[in-house]
Structures are given as structure tokens and as C-alpha cells.
N, CA, C and O atoms as a MOPAC input file, in Angstrom:
PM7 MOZYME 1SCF
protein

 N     -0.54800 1   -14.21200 1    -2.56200 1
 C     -1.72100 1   -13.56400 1    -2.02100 1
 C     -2.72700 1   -13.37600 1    -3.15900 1
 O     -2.30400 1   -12.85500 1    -4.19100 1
 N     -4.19800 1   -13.79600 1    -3.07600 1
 C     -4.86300 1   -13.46900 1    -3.59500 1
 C     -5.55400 1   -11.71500 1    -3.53100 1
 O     -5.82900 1   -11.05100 1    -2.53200 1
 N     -5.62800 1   -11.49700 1    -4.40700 1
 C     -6.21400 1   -10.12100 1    -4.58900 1
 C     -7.65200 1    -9.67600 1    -5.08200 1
 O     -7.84100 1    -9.91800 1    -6.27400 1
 N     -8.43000 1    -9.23200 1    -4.58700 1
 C     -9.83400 1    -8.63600 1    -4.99400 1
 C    -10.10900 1    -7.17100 1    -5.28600 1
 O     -9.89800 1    -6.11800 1    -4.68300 1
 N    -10.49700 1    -7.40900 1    -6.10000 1
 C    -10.83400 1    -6.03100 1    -6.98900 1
 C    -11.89700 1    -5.01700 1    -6.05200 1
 O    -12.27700 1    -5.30500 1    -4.91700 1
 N    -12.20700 1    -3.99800 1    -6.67100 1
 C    -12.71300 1    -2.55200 1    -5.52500 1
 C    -13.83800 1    -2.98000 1    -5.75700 1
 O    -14.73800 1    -2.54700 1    -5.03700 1
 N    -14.22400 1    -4.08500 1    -6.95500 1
 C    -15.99800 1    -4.08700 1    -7.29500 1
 C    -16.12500 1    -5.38400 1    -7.70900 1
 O    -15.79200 1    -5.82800 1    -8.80800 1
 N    -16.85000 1    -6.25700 1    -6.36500 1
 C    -17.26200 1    -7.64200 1    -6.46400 1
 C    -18.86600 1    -8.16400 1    -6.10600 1
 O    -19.31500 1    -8.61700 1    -5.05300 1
 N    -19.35800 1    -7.97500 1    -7.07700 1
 C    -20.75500 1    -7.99700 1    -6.84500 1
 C    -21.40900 1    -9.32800 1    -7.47000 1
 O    -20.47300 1    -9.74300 1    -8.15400 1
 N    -22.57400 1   -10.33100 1    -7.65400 1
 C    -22.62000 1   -11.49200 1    -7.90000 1
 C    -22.54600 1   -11.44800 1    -9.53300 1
 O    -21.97100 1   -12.40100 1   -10.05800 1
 N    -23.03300 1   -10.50900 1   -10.31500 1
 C    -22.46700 1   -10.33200 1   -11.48600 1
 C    -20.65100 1   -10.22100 1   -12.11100 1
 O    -20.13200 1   -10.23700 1   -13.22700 1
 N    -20.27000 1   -10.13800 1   -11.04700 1
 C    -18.54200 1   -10.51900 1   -11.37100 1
 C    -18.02500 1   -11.76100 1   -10.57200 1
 O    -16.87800 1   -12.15900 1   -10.77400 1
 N    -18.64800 1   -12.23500 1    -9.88600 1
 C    -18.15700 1   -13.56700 1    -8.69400 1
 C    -17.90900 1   -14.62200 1    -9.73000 1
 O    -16.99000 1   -15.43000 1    -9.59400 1
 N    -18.70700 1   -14.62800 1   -10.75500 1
 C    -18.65800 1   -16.14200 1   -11.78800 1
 C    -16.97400 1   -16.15800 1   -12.08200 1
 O    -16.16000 1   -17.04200 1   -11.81400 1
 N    -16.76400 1   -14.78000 1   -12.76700 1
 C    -15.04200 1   -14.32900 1   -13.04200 1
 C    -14.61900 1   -14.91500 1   -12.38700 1
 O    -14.02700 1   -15.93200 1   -12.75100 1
 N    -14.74700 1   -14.45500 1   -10.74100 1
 C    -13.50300 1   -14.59900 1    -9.75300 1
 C    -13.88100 1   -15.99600 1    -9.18600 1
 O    -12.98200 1   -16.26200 1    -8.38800 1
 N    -14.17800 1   -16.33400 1    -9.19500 1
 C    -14.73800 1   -18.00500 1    -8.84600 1
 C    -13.53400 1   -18.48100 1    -9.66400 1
 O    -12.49700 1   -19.06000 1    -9.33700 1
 N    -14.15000 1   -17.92200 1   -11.17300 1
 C    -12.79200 1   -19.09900 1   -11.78300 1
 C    -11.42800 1   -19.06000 1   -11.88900 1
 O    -10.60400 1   -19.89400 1   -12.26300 1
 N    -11.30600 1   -17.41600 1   -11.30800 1
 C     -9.76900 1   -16.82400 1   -11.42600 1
 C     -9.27800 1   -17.55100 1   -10.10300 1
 O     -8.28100 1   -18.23700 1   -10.32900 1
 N     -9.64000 1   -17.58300 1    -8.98400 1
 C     -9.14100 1   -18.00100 1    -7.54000 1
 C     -9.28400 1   -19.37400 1    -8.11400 1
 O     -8.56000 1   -20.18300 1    -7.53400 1
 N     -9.91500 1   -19.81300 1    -8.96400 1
 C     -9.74300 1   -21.70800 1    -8.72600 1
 C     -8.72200 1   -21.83700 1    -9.33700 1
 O     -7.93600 1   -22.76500 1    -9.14900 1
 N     -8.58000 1   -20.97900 1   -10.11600 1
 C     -6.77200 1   -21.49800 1   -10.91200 1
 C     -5.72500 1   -21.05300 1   -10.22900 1
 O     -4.57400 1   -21.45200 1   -10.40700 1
 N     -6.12000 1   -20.09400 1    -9.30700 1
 C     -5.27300 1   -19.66200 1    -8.09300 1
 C     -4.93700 1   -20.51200 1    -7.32500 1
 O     -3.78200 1   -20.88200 1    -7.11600 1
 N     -5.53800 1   -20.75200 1    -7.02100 1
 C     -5.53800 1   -21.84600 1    -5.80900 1
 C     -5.25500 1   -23.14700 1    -6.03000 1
 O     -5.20900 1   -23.73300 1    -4.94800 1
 N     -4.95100 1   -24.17800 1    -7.34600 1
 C     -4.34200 1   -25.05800 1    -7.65600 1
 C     -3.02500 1   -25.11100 1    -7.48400 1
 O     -2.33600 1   -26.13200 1    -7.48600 1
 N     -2.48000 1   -23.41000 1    -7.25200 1
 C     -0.46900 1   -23.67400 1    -7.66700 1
 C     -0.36300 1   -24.02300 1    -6.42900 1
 O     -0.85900 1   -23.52800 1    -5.41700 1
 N      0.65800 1   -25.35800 1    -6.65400 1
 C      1.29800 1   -25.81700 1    -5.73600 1
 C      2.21100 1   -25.26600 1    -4.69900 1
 O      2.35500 1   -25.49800 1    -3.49900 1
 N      2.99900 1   -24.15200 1    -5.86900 1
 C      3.60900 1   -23.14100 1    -4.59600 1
 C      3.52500 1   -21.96400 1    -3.70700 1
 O      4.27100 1   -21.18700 1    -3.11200 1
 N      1.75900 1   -22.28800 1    -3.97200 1
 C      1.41100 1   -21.27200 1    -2.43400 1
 C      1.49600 1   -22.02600 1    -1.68300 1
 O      1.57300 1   -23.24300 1    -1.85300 1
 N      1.49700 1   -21.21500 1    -0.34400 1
 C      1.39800 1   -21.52900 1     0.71600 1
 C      0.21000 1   -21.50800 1     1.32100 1
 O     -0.75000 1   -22.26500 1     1.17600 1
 N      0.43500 1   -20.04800 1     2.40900 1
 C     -0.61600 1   -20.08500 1     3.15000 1
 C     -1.59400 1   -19.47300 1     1.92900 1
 O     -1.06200 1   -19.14600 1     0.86800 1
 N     -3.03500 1   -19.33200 1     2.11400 1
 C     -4.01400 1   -18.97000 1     1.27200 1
 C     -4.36300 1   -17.92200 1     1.75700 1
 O     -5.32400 1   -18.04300 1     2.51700 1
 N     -3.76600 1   -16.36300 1     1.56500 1
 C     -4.34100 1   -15.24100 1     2.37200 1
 C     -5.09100 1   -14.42400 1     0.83900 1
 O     -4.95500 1   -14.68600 1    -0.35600 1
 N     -5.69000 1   -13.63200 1     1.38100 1
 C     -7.16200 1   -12.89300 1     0.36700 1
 C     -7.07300 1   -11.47500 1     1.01200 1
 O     -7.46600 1   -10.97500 1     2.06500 1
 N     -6.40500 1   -11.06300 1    -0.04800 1
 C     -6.26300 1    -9.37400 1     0.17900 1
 C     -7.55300 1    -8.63400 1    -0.02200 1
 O     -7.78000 1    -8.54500 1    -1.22900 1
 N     -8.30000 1    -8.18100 1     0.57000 1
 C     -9.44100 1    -7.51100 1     0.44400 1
 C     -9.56800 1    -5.86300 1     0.54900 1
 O    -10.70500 1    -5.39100 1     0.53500 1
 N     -8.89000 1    -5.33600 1     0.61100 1
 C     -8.36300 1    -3.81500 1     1.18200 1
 C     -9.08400 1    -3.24900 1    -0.02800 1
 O     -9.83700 1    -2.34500 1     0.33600 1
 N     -9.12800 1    -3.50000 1    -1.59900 1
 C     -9.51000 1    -3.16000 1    -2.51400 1
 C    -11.13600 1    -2.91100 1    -2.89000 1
 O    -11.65300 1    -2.36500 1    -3.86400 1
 N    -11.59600 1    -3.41400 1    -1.94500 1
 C    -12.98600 1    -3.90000 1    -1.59000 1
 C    -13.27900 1    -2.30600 1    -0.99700 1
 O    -12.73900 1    -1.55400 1    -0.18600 1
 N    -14.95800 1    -2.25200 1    -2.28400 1
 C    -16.05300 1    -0.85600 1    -1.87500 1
 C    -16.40500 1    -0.87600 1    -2.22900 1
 O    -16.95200 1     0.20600 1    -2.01900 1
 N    -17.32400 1    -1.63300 1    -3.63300 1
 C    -18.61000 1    -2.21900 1    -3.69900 1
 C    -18.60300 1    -3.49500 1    -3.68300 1
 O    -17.84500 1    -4.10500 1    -4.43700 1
 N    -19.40400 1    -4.11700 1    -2.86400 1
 C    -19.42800 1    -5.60800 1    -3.07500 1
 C    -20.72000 1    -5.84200 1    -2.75600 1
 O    -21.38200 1    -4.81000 1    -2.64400 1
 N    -21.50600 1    -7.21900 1    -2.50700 1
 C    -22.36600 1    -7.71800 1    -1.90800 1
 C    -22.11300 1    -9.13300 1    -1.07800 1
 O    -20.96600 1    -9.45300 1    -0.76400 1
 N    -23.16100 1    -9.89200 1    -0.77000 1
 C    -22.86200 1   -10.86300 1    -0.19400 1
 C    -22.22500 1   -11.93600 1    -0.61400 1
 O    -21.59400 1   -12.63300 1     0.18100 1
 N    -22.32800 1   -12.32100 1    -2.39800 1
 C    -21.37500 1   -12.82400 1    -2.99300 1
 C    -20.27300 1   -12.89300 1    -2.62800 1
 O    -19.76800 1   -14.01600 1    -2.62100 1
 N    -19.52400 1   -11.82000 1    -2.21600 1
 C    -17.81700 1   -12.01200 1    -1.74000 1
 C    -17.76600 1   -12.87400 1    -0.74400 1
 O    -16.86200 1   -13.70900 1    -0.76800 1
 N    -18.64900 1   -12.87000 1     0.27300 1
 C    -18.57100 1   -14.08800 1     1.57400 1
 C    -18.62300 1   -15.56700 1     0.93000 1
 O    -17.91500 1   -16.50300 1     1.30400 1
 N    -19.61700 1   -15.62000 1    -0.13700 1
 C    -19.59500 1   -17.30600 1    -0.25500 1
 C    -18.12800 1   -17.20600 1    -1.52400 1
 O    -17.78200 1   -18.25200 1    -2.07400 1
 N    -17.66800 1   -16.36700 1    -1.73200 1
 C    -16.03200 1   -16.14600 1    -2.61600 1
 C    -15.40500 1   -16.89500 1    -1.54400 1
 O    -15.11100 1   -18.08600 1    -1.65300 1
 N    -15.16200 1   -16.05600 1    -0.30500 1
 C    -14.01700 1   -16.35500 1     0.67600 1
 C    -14.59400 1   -17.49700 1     1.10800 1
 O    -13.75200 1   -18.38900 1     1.00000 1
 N    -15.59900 1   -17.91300 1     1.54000 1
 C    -15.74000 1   -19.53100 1     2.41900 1
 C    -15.76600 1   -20.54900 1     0.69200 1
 O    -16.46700 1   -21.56100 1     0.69600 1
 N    -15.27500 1   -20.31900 1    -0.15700 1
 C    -14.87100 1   -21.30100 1    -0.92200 1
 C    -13.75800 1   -21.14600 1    -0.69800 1
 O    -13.15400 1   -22.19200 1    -0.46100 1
 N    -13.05300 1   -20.03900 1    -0.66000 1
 C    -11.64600 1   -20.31700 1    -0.54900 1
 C    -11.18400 1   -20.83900 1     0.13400 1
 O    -10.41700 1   -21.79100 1    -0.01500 1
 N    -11.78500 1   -20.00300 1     1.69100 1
 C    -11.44300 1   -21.37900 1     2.79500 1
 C    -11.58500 1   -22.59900 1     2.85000 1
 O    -10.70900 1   -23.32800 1     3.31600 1
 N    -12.69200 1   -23.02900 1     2.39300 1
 C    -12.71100 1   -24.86300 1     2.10200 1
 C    -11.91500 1   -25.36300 1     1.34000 1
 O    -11.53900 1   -26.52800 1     1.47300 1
 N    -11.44300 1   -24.45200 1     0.24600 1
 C    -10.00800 1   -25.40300 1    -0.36000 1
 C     -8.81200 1   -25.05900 1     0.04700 1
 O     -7.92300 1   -25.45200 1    -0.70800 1
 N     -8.32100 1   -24.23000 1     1.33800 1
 C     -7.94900 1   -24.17100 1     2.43100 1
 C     -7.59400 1   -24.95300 1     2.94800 1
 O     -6.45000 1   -25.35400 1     3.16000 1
 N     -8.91700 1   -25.42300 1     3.34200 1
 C     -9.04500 1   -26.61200 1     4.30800 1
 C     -8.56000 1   -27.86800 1     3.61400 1
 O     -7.46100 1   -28.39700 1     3.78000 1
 N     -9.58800 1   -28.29100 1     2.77100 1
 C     -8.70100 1   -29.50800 1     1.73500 1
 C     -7.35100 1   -29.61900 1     1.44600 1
 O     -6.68500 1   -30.64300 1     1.60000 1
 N     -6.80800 1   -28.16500 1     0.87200 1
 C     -5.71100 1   -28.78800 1     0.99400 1
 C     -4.59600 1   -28.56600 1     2.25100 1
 O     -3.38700 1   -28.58800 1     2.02200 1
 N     -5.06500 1   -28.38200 1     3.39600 1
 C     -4.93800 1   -28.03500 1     5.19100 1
 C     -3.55700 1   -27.43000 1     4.61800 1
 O     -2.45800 1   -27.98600 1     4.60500 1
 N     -3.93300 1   -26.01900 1     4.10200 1
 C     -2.86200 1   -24.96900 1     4.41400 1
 C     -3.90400 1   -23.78900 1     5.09100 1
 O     -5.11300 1   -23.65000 1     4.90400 1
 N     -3.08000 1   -23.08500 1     5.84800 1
 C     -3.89200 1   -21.93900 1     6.47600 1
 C     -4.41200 1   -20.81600 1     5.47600 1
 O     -3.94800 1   -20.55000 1     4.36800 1
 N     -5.43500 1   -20.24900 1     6.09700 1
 C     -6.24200 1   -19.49700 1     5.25700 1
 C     -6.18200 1   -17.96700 1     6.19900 1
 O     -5.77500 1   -18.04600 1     7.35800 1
 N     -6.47000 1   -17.03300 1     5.81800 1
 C     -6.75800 1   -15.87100 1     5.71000 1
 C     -7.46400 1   -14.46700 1     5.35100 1
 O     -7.11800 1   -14.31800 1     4.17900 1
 N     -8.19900 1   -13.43300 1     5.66600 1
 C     -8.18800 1   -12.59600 1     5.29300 1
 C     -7.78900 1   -11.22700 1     5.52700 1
 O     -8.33800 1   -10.66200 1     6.47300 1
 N     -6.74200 1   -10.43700 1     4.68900 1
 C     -5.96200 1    -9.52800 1     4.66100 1
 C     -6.71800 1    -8.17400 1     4.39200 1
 O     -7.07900 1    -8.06700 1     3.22000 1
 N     -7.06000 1    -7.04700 1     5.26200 1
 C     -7.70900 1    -6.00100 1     4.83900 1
 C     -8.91800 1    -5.82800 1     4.40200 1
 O     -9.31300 1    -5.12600 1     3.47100 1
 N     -9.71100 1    -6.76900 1     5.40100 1
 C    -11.27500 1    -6.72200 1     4.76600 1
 C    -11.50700 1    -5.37900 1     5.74800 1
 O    -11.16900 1    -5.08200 1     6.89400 1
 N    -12.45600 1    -4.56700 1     4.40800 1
 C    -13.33800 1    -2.95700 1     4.97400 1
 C    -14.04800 1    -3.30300 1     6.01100 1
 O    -14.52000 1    -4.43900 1     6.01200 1
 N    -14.27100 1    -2.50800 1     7.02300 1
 C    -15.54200 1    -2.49200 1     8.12000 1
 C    -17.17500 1    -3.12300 1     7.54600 1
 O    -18.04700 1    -3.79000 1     8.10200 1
 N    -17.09300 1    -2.76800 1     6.72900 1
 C    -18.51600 1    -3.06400 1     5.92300 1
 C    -18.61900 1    -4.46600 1     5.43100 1
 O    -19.67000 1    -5.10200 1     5.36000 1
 N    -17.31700 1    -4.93400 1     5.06600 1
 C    -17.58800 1    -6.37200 1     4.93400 1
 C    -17.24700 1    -7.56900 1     6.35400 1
 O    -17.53200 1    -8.75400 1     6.53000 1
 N    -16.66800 1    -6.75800 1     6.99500 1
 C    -16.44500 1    -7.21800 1     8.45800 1
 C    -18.15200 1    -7.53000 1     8.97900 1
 O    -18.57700 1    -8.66600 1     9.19200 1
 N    -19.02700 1    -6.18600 1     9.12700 1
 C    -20.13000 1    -6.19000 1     9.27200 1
 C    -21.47400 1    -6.98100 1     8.51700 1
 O    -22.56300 1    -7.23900 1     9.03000 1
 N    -21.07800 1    -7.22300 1     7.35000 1
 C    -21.97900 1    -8.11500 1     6.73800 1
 C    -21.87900 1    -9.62100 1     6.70700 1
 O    -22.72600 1   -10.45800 1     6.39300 1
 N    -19.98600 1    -9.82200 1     7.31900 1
 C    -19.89000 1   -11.20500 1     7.79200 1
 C    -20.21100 1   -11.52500 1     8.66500 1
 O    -20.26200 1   -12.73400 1     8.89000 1
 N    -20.66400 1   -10.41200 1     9.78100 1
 C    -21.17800 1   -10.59400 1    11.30600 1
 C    -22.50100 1   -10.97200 1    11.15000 1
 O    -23.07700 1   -11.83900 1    11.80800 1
 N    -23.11300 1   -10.07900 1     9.97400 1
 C    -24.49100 1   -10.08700 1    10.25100 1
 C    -24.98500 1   -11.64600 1     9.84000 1
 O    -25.93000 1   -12.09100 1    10.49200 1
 N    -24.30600 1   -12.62300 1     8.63900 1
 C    -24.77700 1   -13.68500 1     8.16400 1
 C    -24.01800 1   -14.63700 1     8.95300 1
 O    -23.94500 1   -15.80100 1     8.56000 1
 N    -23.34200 1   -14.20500 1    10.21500 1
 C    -22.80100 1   -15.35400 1    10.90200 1
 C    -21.69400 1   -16.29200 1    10.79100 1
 O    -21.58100 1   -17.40900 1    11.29600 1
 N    -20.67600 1   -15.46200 1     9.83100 1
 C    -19.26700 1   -16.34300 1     9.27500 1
 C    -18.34200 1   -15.59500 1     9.76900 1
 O    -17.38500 1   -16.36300 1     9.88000 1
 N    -18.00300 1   -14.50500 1    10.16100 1
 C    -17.20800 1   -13.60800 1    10.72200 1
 C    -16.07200 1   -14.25300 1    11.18400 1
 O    -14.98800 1   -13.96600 1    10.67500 1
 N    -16.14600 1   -15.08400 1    12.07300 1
 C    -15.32100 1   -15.55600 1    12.86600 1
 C    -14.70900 1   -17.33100 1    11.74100 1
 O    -13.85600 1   -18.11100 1    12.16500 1
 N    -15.44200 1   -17.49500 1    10.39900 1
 C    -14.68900 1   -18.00700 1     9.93600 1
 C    -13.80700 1   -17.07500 1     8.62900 1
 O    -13.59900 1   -17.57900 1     7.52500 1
 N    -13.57100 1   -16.33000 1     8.82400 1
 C    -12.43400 1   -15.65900 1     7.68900 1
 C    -11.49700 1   -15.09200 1     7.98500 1
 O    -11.03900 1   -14.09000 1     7.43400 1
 N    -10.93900 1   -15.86300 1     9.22700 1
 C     -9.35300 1   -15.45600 1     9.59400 1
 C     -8.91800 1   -14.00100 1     9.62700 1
 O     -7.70000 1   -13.85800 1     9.52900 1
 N     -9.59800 1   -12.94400 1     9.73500 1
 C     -8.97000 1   -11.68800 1     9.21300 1
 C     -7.70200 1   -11.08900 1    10.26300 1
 O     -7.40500 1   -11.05700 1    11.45700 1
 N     -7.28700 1   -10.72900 1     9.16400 1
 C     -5.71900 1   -10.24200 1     9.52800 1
 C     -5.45800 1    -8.86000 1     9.84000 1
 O     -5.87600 1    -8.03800 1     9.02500 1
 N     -4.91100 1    -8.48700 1    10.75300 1
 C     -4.90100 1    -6.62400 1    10.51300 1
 C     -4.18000 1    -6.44500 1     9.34500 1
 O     -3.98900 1    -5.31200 1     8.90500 1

């Protein structure tokens, strides 16, 4: 499981861009789920975080996920229209 920190704003995304890409190379994940529960400041940055993740997801067609995204980022995925691509999980 990938994990996100309480504070992801586009000034820290460069980090996690490169931390999830080395994440996401090991062969012995599986499914690709993205723990978000940790999440309370963020911005819109975190959405184009998770739809990269999902596209290498997709590439490498293992299932994707998101685990414990806040109401607030639920709502800001609604508002830019991806909502319904970030798998969220109860």
C-alpha cells in the first residue's frame, strides 16, 4: 500500500512523484491501493498524484485503488470531474 502524508501540496508532489515511481516499479505489488486517510492539507496536486498512479495501474493492468480519501478530497475530485476514476475504497 502506498501511503500519503497529512501535507501534500504542489510544493511536495515533485517528492512524491518520485517516491511512488519507485514504488510502483516493485514487482511484488500487487494491487496498487493509495492510502489517503493521512490527508488534511492538500491541493489539487494530489489528484494528478493519484491519476498517475492509476495510469501505471493501468499499464501495468493491476487494479488500482483509493483507501481513505477525506470528504474534502472526495469533493474536489467531484468538482474537477475524476471522482469516479479513483476507485475509492471504504
Amino acid at each position: 500500500m502506498l501511503t500519503l502524508p497529512a501535507t501534500l501540496t504542489l510544493s511536495e508532489a515533485a517528492h512524491w512523484v518520485g517516491r511512488l515511481d519507485m514504488e510502483l516499479r516493485d514487482p511484488a505489488r500487487g494491487e496498487l491501493v493509495v492510502d489517503a486517510a493521512a490527508l488534511t492539507h492538500f491541493d489539487s496536486s494530489v489528484l494528478a498524484l493519484l491519476l498517475q498512479v492509476r495510469r501505471e495501474a493501468i499499464r501495468q493492468q493491476r487494479p488500482f485503488a483509493v483507501r481513505g480519501a477525506p470528504a474534502k478530497l472526495m469533493a474536489l475530485a467531484q468538482m474537477y470531474g475524476v471522482k469516479d476514476l479513483l476507485g475509492v475504497m471504504a
